[in-house]
Coordinates of C-alpha atoms in Angstrom, one line a residue:
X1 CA 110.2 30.2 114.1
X2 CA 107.6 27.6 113.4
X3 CA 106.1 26.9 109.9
X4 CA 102.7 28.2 110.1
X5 CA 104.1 31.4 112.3
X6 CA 106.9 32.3 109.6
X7 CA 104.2 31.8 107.0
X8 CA 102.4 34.5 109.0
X9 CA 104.8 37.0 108.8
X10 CA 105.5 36.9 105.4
X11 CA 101.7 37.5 104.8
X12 CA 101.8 40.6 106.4
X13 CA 105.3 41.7 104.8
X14 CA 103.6 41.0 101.3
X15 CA 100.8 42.9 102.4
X16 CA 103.1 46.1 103.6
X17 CA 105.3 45.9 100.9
X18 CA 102.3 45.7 98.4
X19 CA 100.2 48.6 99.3
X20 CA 103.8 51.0 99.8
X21 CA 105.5 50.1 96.9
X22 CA 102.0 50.9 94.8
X23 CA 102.0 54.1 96.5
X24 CA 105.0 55.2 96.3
X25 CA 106.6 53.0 93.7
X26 CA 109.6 50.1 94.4
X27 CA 112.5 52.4 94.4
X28 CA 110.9 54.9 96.8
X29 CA 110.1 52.4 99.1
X30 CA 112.4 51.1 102.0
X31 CA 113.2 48.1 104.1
X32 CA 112.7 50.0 107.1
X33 CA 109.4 51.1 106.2
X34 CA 107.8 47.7 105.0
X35 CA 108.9 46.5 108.2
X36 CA 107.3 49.4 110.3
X37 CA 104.2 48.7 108.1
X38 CA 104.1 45.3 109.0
X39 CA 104.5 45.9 112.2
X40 CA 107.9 43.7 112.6
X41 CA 111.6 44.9 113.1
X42 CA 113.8 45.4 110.5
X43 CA 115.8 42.6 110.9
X44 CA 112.2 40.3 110.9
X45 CA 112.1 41.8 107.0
X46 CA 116.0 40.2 106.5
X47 CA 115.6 37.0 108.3
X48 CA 112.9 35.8 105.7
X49 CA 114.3 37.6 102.5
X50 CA 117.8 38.4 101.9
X51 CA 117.0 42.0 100.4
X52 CA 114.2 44.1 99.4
X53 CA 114.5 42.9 95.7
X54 CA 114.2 39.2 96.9
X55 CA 111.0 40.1 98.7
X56 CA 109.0 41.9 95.8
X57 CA 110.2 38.6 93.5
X58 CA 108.8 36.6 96.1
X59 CA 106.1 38.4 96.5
X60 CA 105.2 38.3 92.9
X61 CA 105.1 34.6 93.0
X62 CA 102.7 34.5 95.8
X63 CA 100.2 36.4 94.2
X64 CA 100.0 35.5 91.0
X65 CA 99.9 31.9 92.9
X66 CA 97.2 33.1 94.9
X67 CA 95.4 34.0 91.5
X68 CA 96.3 30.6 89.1
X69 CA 95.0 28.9 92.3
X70 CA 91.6 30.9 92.4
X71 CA 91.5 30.2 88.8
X72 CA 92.1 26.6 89.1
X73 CA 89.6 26.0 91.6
X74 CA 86.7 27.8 89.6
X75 CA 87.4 25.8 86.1
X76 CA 87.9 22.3 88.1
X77 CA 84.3 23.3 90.5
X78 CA 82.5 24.3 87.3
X79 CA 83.2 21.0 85.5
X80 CA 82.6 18.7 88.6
X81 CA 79.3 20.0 88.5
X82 CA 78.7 19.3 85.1
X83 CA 79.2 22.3 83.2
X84 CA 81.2 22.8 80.2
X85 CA 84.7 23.5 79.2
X86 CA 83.0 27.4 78.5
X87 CA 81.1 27.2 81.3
X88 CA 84.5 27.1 83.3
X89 CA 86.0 29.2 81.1
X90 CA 83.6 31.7 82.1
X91 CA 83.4 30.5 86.0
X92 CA 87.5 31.5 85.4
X93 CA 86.5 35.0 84.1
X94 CA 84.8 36.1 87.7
X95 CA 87.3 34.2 89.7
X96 CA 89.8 36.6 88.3
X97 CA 87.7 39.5 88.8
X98 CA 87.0 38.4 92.3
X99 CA 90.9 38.4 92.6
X100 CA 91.6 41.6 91.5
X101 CA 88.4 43.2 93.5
X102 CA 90.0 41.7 96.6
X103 CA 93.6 42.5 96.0
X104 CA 94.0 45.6 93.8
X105 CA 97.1 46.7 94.8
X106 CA 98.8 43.6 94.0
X107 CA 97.2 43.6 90.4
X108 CA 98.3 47.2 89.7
X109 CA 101.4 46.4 90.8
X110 CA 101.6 43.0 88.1
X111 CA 100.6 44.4 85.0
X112 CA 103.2 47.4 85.6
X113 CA 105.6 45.2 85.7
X114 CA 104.7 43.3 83.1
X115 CA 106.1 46.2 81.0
X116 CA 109.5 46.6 82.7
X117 CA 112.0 44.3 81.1
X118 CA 114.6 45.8 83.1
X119 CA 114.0 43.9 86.6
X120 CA 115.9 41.6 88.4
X121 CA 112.6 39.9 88.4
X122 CA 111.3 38.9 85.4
X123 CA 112.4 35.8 84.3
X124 CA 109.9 35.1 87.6
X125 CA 107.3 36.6 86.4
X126 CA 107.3 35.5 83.0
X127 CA 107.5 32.3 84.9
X128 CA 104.5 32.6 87.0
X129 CA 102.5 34.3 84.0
X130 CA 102.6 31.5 82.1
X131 CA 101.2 29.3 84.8
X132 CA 98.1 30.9 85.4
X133 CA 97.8 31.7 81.2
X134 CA 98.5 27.8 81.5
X135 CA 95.0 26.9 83.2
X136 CA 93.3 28.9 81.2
X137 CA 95.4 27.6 77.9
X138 CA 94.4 23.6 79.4
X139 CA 90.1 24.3 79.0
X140 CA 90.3 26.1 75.6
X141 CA 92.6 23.0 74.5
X142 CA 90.3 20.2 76.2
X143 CA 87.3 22.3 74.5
X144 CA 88.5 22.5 71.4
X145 CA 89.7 18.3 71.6
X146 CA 85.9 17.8 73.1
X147 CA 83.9 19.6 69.9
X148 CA 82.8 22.0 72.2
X149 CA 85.0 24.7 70.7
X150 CA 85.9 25.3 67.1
X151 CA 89.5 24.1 65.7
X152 CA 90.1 27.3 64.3
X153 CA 90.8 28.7 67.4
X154 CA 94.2 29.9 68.7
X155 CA 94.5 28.3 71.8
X156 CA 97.8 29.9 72.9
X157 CA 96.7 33.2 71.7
X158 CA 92.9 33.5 72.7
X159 CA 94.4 31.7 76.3
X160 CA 96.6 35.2 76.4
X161 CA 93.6 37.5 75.1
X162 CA 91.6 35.9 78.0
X163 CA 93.4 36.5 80.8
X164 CA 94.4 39.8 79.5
X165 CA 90.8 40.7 79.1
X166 CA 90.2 40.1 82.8
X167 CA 93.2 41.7 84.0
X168 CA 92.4 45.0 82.3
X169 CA 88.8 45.4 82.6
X170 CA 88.9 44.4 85.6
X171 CA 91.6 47.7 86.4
X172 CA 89.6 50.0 84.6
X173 CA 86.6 49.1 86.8
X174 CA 88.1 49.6 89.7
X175 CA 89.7 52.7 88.9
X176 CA 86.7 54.1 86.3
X177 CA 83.5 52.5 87.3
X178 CA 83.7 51.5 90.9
X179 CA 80.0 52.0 91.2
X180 CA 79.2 48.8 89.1
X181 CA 79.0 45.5 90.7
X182 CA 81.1 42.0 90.5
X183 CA 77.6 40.9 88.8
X184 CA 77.5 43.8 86.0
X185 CA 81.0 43.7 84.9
X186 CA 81.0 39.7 84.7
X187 CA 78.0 39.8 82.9
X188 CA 79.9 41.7 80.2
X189 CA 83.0 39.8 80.2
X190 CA 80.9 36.6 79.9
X191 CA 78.8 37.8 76.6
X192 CA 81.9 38.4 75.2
X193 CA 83.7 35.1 76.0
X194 CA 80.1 33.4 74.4
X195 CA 80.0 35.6 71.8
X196 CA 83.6 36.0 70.0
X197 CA 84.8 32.6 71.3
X198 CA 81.9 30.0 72.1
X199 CA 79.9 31.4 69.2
X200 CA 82.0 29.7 66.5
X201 CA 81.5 26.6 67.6
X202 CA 77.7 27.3 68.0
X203 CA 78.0 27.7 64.3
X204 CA 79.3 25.1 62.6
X205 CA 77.3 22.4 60.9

């Protein structure tokens, strides 16, 4: 099986076992039927993961990939075009809103698992959660080095708070207030990202 075809496949397995297992939860779920969801035999599901525990670690990595690299690409696109280190960090806020808008499943899925310390998994996902708290941990540190950002700040922790932020408002919309837009709920995010963390800096002598 070539690169780009096995690559393939595993997108739609990711995608089966997503949207079943946040249905009907991981244990419920079965080989068999991730593979009839994704339209592939059974033994398609074993040749690219040696069990369904493998597969749901796997695809954790992907997706939280998926969302460090969306992240990424905002922060590094806002500061090429000559905005600030708070300008990204606020070009990162809709980025992961955008995410989690386009893959809600998968995001569910994350944050309930971020709670289980029981899992085969987690040493993974603590893994993968730090890089993407990572990117956003790099502009608060370059902000704070650049005088753009007070020194006061906690850059682990308001890194954390951040990302956090996103990830649950961003829930709560889509399961509470679906009739608001991208537009209205980044426009809240962003006055408090200005507000509570750009807005000590703004004060200082």
């Amino acid at each position: 099986m070539s690169s780009t075809r096995r690559q393939a496949t595993r997108a739609k397995l990711y995608e089966a076992a997503v949207t079943l297992i946040a249905e009907k939860g991981f244990s419920s779920t079965t080989v068999e039927e991730i593979a009839e969801r994704a339209g592939v035999a059974k033994g398609t599901v074993y040749y690219n993961f040696a069990s369904k525990s493998e597969l749901f670690e796997e695809l954790l990595r992907h997706g939280v990939g998926l969302l460090t690299a969306s992240l990424t690409e905002a922060a590094e696109g806002t500061l090429a075009g000559g905005g600030g280190r708070v300008d990204a960090l606020d070009a990162m806020i809709r980025a992961g809103l955008a995410f989690i808008a386009r893959y809600p499943s998968f995001s569910q899925l994350y944050v309930a698992e971020l709670w289980r310390t029981n899992r085969t998994w987690q040493s993974t996902l603590t893994m993968v959660r730090q890089e993407a708290v990572a990117v956003v941990e790099k502009v608060l540190r370059d902000a704070v080095e650049s005088g753009e950002l007070s020194e006061e700040i906690d850059v682990p922790l308001t890194a954390a708070a951040l990302f956090g932020m996103v990830l649950v408002a961003a829930l709560d919309w889509q399961a509470f207030q679906p009739q608001r837009s991208i537009d209205d709920v980044h426009a809240s995010l962003s006055l408090l990202l200005q507000g509570r963390v750009a807005g000590r800096a703004a004060q200082r002598p």
